[in-house]
Coordinates of C-alpha atoms in Angstrom, one line a residue:
X1 CA -89.9 11.8 56.4
X2 CA -87.4 12.7 53.6
X3 CA -83.9 11.3 53.6
X4 CA -81.1 13.9 53.7
X5 CA -80.0 15.1 50.2
X6 CA -76.6 13.7 49.6
X7 CA -74.3 14.3 46.6
X8 CA -71.0 12.4 46.5
X9 CA -68.3 14.0 44.3
X10 CA -65.7 11.6 43.0
X11 CA -62.8 13.7 41.7
X12 CA -60.9 10.6 40.5
X13 CA -61.0 6.9 40.6
X14 CA -57.3 6.8 41.0
X15 CA -55.8 5.7 44.3
X16 CA -52.1 5.3 45.4
X17 CA -52.9 2.4 47.8
X18 CA -53.6 -1.1 46.8
X19 CA -55.6 -2.7 49.6
X20 CA -55.8 -6.5 49.2
X21 CA -59.6 -6.7 49.3
X22 CA -60.3 -3.5 47.3
X23 CA -60.2 -2.4 43.7
X24 CA -57.8 0.4 42.7
X25 CA -56.4 2.1 39.7
X26 CA -53.2 4.0 39.1
X27 CA -52.7 7.6 40.1
X28 CA -52.9 8.6 36.4
X29 CA -56.7 8.3 36.3
X30 CA -58.6 11.4 35.1
X31 CA -59.2 14.2 37.6
X32 CA -62.5 16.1 37.7
X33 CA -62.2 19.6 36.2
X34 CA -63.4 22.8 37.8
X35 CA -65.7 23.2 34.7
X36 CA -67.4 20.0 35.8
X37 CA -67.8 21.4 39.3
X38 CA -69.4 24.5 37.7
X39 CA -71.7 22.1 35.9
X40 CA -72.6 20.5 39.2
X41 CA -73.5 23.9 40.6
X42 CA -75.7 24.7 37.6
X43 CA -77.4 21.3 37.8
X44 CA -78.3 21.6 41.4
X45 CA -79.4 25.2 41.5
X46 CA -83.0 24.3 40.7
X47 CA -82.8 20.5 41.1
X48 CA -84.4 20.5 44.6
X49 CA -84.4 22.8 47.6
X50 CA -83.4 20.5 50.5
X51 CA -80.2 21.0 52.5
X52 CA -77.4 19.2 50.8
X53 CA -74.3 17.4 52.0
X54 CA -71.4 17.0 49.6
X55 CA -69.0 14.1 50.3
X56 CA -65.7 14.0 48.4
X57 CA -65.0 10.4 47.7
X58 CA -63.0 8.2 45.5
X59 CA -60.7 6.6 44.6
X60 CA -58.6 9.0 46.5
X61 CA -60.0 12.5 46.5
X62 CA -56.8 14.2 47.7
X63 CA -55.2 13.3 44.4
X64 CA -57.2 16.2 43.0
X65 CA -54.7 18.6 44.7
X66 CA -55.1 21.8 46.7
X67 CA -56.0 24.0 43.8
X68 CA -59.0 21.9 43.0
X69 CA -60.4 22.4 46.5
X70 CA -59.4 26.0 46.7
X71 CA -61.7 26.6 43.7
X72 CA -64.4 24.0 44.2
X73 CA -65.3 24.7 47.8
X74 CA -66.2 28.4 47.3
X75 CA -68.2 27.5 44.2
X76 CA -70.3 24.9 45.9
X77 CA -70.7 26.8 49.2
X78 CA -71.3 30.2 47.5
X79 CA -73.4 29.4 44.5
X80 CA -75.5 26.9 46.3
X81 CA -75.9 28.9 49.5
X82 CA -79.7 28.4 49.4
X83 CA -79.1 24.7 50.0
X84 CA -76.9 25.5 53.1
X85 CA -74.3 22.9 52.0
X86 CA -72.3 20.8 54.4
X87 CA -69.1 18.9 53.3
X88 CA -67.3 15.7 54.2
X89 CA -64.5 13.7 52.8
X90 CA -63.4 10.1 52.7
X91 CA -59.6 9.8 52.2
X92 CA -56.7 7.6 53.1
X93 CA -54.9 10.8 54.2
X94 CA -51.7 9.9 52.4
X95 CA -51.7 13.2 50.4
X96 CA -52.8 15.4 53.3
X97 CA -50.6 18.5 53.5
X98 CA -50.8 21.6 55.7
X99 CA -51.9 23.5 52.6
X100 CA -54.8 21.2 51.9
X101 CA -55.7 20.9 55.7
X102 CA -56.0 24.7 55.9
X103 CA -58.4 24.8 52.9
X104 CA -60.6 22.0 54.3
X105 CA -60.5 23.5 57.9
X106 CA -61.9 26.7 56.5
X107 CA -65.1 24.8 55.6
X108 CA -65.1 22.6 58.8
X109 CA -64.9 19.4 56.7
X110 CA -65.0 16.2 58.8
X111 CA -62.7 13.5 57.5
X112 CA -63.4 9.8 57.2
X113 CA -60.3 7.6 56.8
X114 CA -59.5 3.9 57.0
X115 CA -57.4 1.9 59.5
X116 CA -58.0 -1.9 60.0
X117 CA -56.5 -2.0 63.5
X118 CA -52.9 -2.4 64.8
X119 CA -50.1 -1.6 62.3
X120 CA -49.1 -5.2 61.5
X121 CA -52.6 -6.3 60.9
X122 CA -53.5 -3.2 59.0
X123 CA -50.5 -3.4 56.7
X124 CA -51.0 -7.1 56.1
X125 CA -54.4 -6.2 54.6
X126 CA -53.8 -2.8 53.1
X127 CA -50.2 -3.0 52.1
X128 CA -46.8 -2.3 53.6
X129 CA -46.4 1.3 54.8
X130 CA -50.1 2.1 54.7
X131 CA -50.5 2.6 58.5
X132 CA -47.5 5.0 58.7
X133 CA -48.7 7.1 55.7
X134 CA -52.2 7.4 57.0
X135 CA -51.1 8.3 60.6
X136 CA -48.8 11.0 59.2
X137 CA -51.7 12.5 57.4
X138 CA -53.9 12.1 60.5
X139 CA -51.5 14.1 62.6
X140 CA -51.5 17.0 60.0
X141 CA -55.3 17.0 59.8
X142 CA -55.6 16.9 63.6
X143 CA -53.1 19.8 64.0
X144 CA -55.3 21.9 61.8
X145 CA -58.4 21.2 63.8
X146 CA -60.0 18.7 61.4
X147 CA -62.2 15.9 62.9
X148 CA -61.0 12.5 61.7
X149 CA -62.9 9.2 62.2
X150 CA -61.7 5.8 61.0
X151 CA -63.5 3.0 59.1
X152 CA -62.2 -0.5 59.9
X153 CA -62.7 -3.2 57.3
X154 CA -63.1 -6.6 58.8
X155 CA -62.1 -9.5 56.6
X156 CA -62.3 -13.3 56.8
X157 CA -58.8 -13.1 58.3
X158 CA -59.0 -10.1 60.6
X159 CA -62.3 -11.1 62.3
X160 CA -60.3 -13.6 64.3
X161 CA -58.5 -10.7 65.9
X162 CA -61.7 -8.7 66.7
X163 CA -60.6 -8.3 70.4
X164 CA -57.3 -6.8 69.4
X165 CA -58.9 -4.5 66.9
X166 CA -61.5 -3.3 69.4
X167 CA -58.8 -2.6 72.0
X168 CA -56.8 -0.7 69.4
X169 CA -59.6 1.7 68.7
X170 CA -60.6 2.0 72.4
X171 CA -57.1 2.7 73.6
X172 CA -56.4 5.3 70.9
X173 CA -59.7 7.0 71.6
X174 CA -60.8 6.4 68.0
X175 CA -64.5 6.2 67.1
X176 CA -65.0 2.8 65.4
X177 CA -67.0 2.4 62.2
X178 CA -66.7 -0.9 60.5
X179 CA -67.3 -2.4 57.1
X180 CA -67.4 -6.1 56.1
X181 CA -65.1 -7.0 53.3
X182 CA -67.1 -7.9 50.2
X183 CA -66.3 -10.3 47.4
X184 CA -64.1 -8.4 44.9
X185 CA -65.7 -7.8 41.5
X186 CA -62.2 -7.4 40.0
X187 CA -60.3 -10.3 41.5
X188 CA -59.6 -13.8 40.3
X189 CA -60.2 -15.1 43.8
X190 CA -63.1 -12.8 44.9
X191 CA -64.0 -14.6 48.2
X192 CA -60.4 -14.6 49.6
X193 CA -61.0 -11.7 52.0
X194 CA -64.8 -11.5 52.1
X195 CA -66.3 -11.7 55.5
X196 CA -69.0 -14.4 55.6
X197 CA -72.5 -13.0 56.6
X198 CA -72.7 -15.4 59.6
X199 CA -69.3 -14.2 60.9
X200 CA -70.4 -10.6 60.3
X201 CA -73.5 -11.2 62.4
X202 CA -71.4 -12.7 65.2
X203 CA -69.1 -9.7 65.0
X204 CA -72.0 -7.2 65.3
X205 CA -73.3 -9.0 68.4
X206 CA -69.8 -9.0 69.9
X207 CA -69.5 -5.3 69.3
X208 CA -72.9 -4.6 70.8
X209 CA -71.7 -6.3 74.0
X210 CA -68.5 -4.2 73.9
X211 CA -70.4 -1.0 73.2
X212 CA -72.5 -1.6 76.3
X213 CA -69.6 -2.8 78.5
X214 CA -67.6 0.3 77.6
X215 CA -70.5 2.7 77.2
X216 CA -68.7 5.6 78.8
X217 CA -65.4 5.3 76.9
X218 CA -66.1 4.1 73.4
X219 CA -68.3 4.9 70.4
X220 CA -69.1 2.3 67.7
X221 CA -71.0 4.1 65.0
X222 CA -72.6 1.0 63.5
X223 CA -74.0 -0.2 66.8
X224 CA -75.4 3.3 67.4
X225 CA -77.0 3.3 64.0
X226 CA -78.5 -0.2 64.3
X227 CA -80.0 0.6 67.7
X228 CA -81.4 3.8 66.3
X229 CA -83.0 1.8 63.4
X230 CA -84.8 -0.5 65.8
X231 CA -85.8 2.2 68.3
X232 CA -87.2 4.6 65.6
X233 CA -88.4 1.9 63.2
X234 CA -86.7 3.8 60.4
X235 CA -83.5 3.3 58.5
X236 CA -81.1 6.0 59.5
X237 CA -78.0 5.2 57.4
X238 CA -77.7 4.5 53.7
X239 CA -77.4 0.7 54.0
X240 CA -80.9 0.6 55.5
X241 CA -82.6 3.5 53.8
X242 CA -84.5 4.1 50.6
X243 CA -81.8 6.3 49.1
X244 CA -83.1 6.6 45.5
X245 CA -83.7 10.2 44.6
X246 CA -81.9 11.5 47.7
X247 CA -78.4 10.2 47.0
X248 CA -76.4 10.7 43.9
X249 CA -72.7 10.4 42.9
X250 CA -70.9 12.4 40.3
X251 CA -67.9 10.9 38.6
X252 CA -64.8 12.6 37.3
X253 CA -66.4 13.2 33.9
X254 CA -69.7 14.6 35.3
X255 CA -71.7 11.3 34.9
X256 CA -74.4 10.9 37.5
X257 CA -74.8 7.5 39.3
X258 CA -77.1 6.2 42.1
X259 CA -74.1 5.9 44.5
X260 CA -70.3 6.3 44.5
X261 CA -70.0 2.5 44.5
X262 CA -71.3 2.4 40.9
X263 CA -69.0 5.1 39.6
X264 CA -67.0 3.9 36.6
X265 CA -69.7 1.3 35.7
X266 CA -71.3 2.6 32.5
X267 CA -74.5 0.6 32.9
X268 CA -75.3 2.7 36.0
X269 CA -75.0 6.1 34.5
X270 CA -78.3 8.1 34.8
X271 CA -77.2 11.3 33.1
X272 CA -74.5 13.9 33.1
X273 CA -74.4 17.2 35.0
X274 CA -73.6 19.2 31.9
X275 CA -77.1 18.4 30.6
X276 CA -78.8 19.7 33.8
X277 CA -81.1 16.7 34.1
X278 CA -84.2 16.9 36.3
X279 CA -85.6 14.1 38.4
X280 CA -87.9 13.0 35.6
X281 CA -84.9 12.7 33.2
X282 CA -82.9 10.6 35.7
X283 CA -85.9 8.5 36.4
X284 CA -86.1 7.6 32.7
X285 CA -82.6 6.0 32.8
X286 CA -82.1 2.2 32.9
X287 CA -80.1 2.6 36.1
X288 CA -82.9 4.3 38.0
X289 CA -85.4 1.7 36.8
X290 CA -83.0 -1.1 37.9
X291 CA -82.8 0.4 41.4
X292 CA -86.5 0.6 41.6
X293 CA -86.8 -3.0 40.5
X294 CA -84.7 -3.8 43.6
X295 CA -87.2 -1.9 45.8
X296 CA -90.1 -3.8 44.3
X297 CA -88.3 -7.1 44.9
X298 CA -87.7 -6.2 48.6
X299 CA -91.3 -5.3 49.0
X300 CA -92.2 -8.8 48.0
X301 CA -89.3 -10.9 49.2
X302 CA -89.1 -9.2 52.6
X303 CA -92.8 -8.5 53.2
X304 CA -93.0 -10.9 56.2
X305 CA -89.7 -9.8 57.8
X306 CA -90.1 -7.9 61.1
X307 CA -87.3 -5.6 60.1
X308 CA -88.4 -4.6 56.6
X309 CA -89.3 -1.0 57.6
X310 CA -85.8 -0.1 58.7
X311 CA -83.7 -2.6 56.7
X312 CA -85.2 -2.3 53.2
X313 CA -83.2 -5.4 52.0
X314 CA -79.9 -3.7 52.8
X315 CA -77.6 -2.1 50.2
X316 CA -78.8 -2.4 46.5
X317 CA -75.2 -2.4 45.3
X318 CA -74.3 -5.4 47.5
X319 CA -77.4 -7.2 46.1
X320 CA -77.1 -6.5 42.4
X321 CA -73.5 -5.8 41.5
X322 CA -72.2 -9.4 42.0
X323 CA -75.1 -10.8 39.8
X324 CA -74.2 -8.6 36.9
X325 CA -77.1 -6.3 37.5
X326 CA -79.8 -9.0 37.9
X327 CA -82.2 -8.5 40.8
X328 CA -82.1 -12.0 42.2
X329 CA -81.9 -11.4 46.0
X330 CA -81.4 -8.9 48.8
X331 CA -78.1 -7.8 50.3
X332 CA -76.0 -11.0 51.0
X333 CA -75.4 -9.7 54.5
X334 CA -79.1 -10.1 55.3
X335 CA -78.2 -13.0 57.7
X336 CA -76.0 -10.6 59.7
X337 CA -78.6 -7.8 59.7
X338 CA -81.3 -10.1 60.9
X339 CA -79.1 -11.5 63.6
X340 CA -78.2 -8.1 65.1
X341 CA -81.7 -6.6 64.6
X342 CA -83.2 -9.6 66.4
X343 CA -80.6 -9.3 69.2
X344 CA -81.3 -5.6 69.7
X345 CA -85.0 -6.0 69.6
X346 CA -85.0 -8.9 72.1
X347 CA -82.8 -7.0 74.5
X348 CA -84.9 -3.8 74.2
X349 CA -88.1 -5.8 74.9
X350 CA -86.6 -7.5 77.9
X351 CA -85.5 -4.1 79.3
X352 CA -89.0 -2.7 78.8
X353 CA -90.5 -5.6 80.6
X354 CA -88.2 -5.7 83.6
X355 CA -90.0 -3.0 85.7
X356 CA -93.4 -4.5 84.9
X357 CA -92.3 -7.9 86.2
X358 CA -90.9 -6.5 89.4
X359 CA -87.3 -7.1 88.3
X360 CA -86.0 -3.7 89.2
X361 CA -85.6 -0.5 87.3
X362 CA -83.0 0.5 84.7
X363 CA -80.6 1.9 87.3
X364 CA -80.3 -1.5 88.9
X365 CA -79.2 -3.3 85.7
X366 CA -76.0 -3.0 83.7
X367 CA -76.1 -0.6 80.7
X368 CA -78.5 -1.8 78.0
X369 CA -80.1 -0.6 74.8
X370 CA -82.0 2.2 76.5
X371 CA -78.9 3.5 78.2
X372 CA -77.1 3.5 74.8
X373 CA -80.1 5.3 73.2
X374 CA -80.0 8.0 75.9
X375 CA -76.3 8.4 75.3
X376 CA -76.9 8.8 71.5
X377 CA -79.7 11.4 72.1
X378 CA -77.5 13.4 74.4
X379 CA -74.6 13.6 71.9

């Protein structure tokens, strides 16, 4: 089964916020031109014929301004109509205005944003004033009918407050999606905020319990995705999927990368949209070959792992960026992935065995993995 075709457009690497565990650049970073968007359209017209999703990412994509989206969206939607494009955006919402919200709403663009929990905790990690600015943008987006979901980054500090964070999302009716903070590649103390894999595994099991305990009034996207992986035996999100050839990122200057996380790293440029490269051209690049070396490494290193089909060694960026590009291991969060996949698998097997052992049917037990899967299917 093919993965969905996904093109991430990064209008700028600039960002007005300076989150403690993230990298950022000043707002003066270059902005993608409309000519580059036209090059994207020309590149993709005959590149492949799968339905495409464009995600505007960054940096902070709203720094591109309303006129950029007023021109870019009709170009992508109209000129690439044969690919029936969908759109999404990841933004901190600080620069959201009624004008931009109206433009995005016309294309039904779902928004992903970032909040790390209650205001004091969030601003400790993301900077003073972050919460207020993001919530102001959230209210504008919501008033214009835009769907907004929040990503929560758990750090070595905030994981101690996981209960408070969960209740914040539940009480506000927010869907929870989480990321573990990674060692910064641009910090003199890279491990300060990084969430250790063992702690990440414990957090995922905790959230699995919470998702089942509150099955009717909360949605934790990561838990849904992890259960779906085990249930279908296939990676269903980018961390656990073979994304090469199906996911690309285009930087502000038109450079093509394997993923948005590599944008701005020259050694991972595979080509440029102005040259209209085909798949064979991209496959000849050093970056493509490096990503495939990671796949080959996973095939050997993980061949005896019960989860290899739907984990695939985790995220290639997590694995190779900290080593300067050397393929020397899988995603460092492997410990966490194995912990939660084992937990889900064991619980699912126990649920399947209950009726056979005369222990009652599903309706007699508290909600479990099967109940969560039924909920996911019905959504």
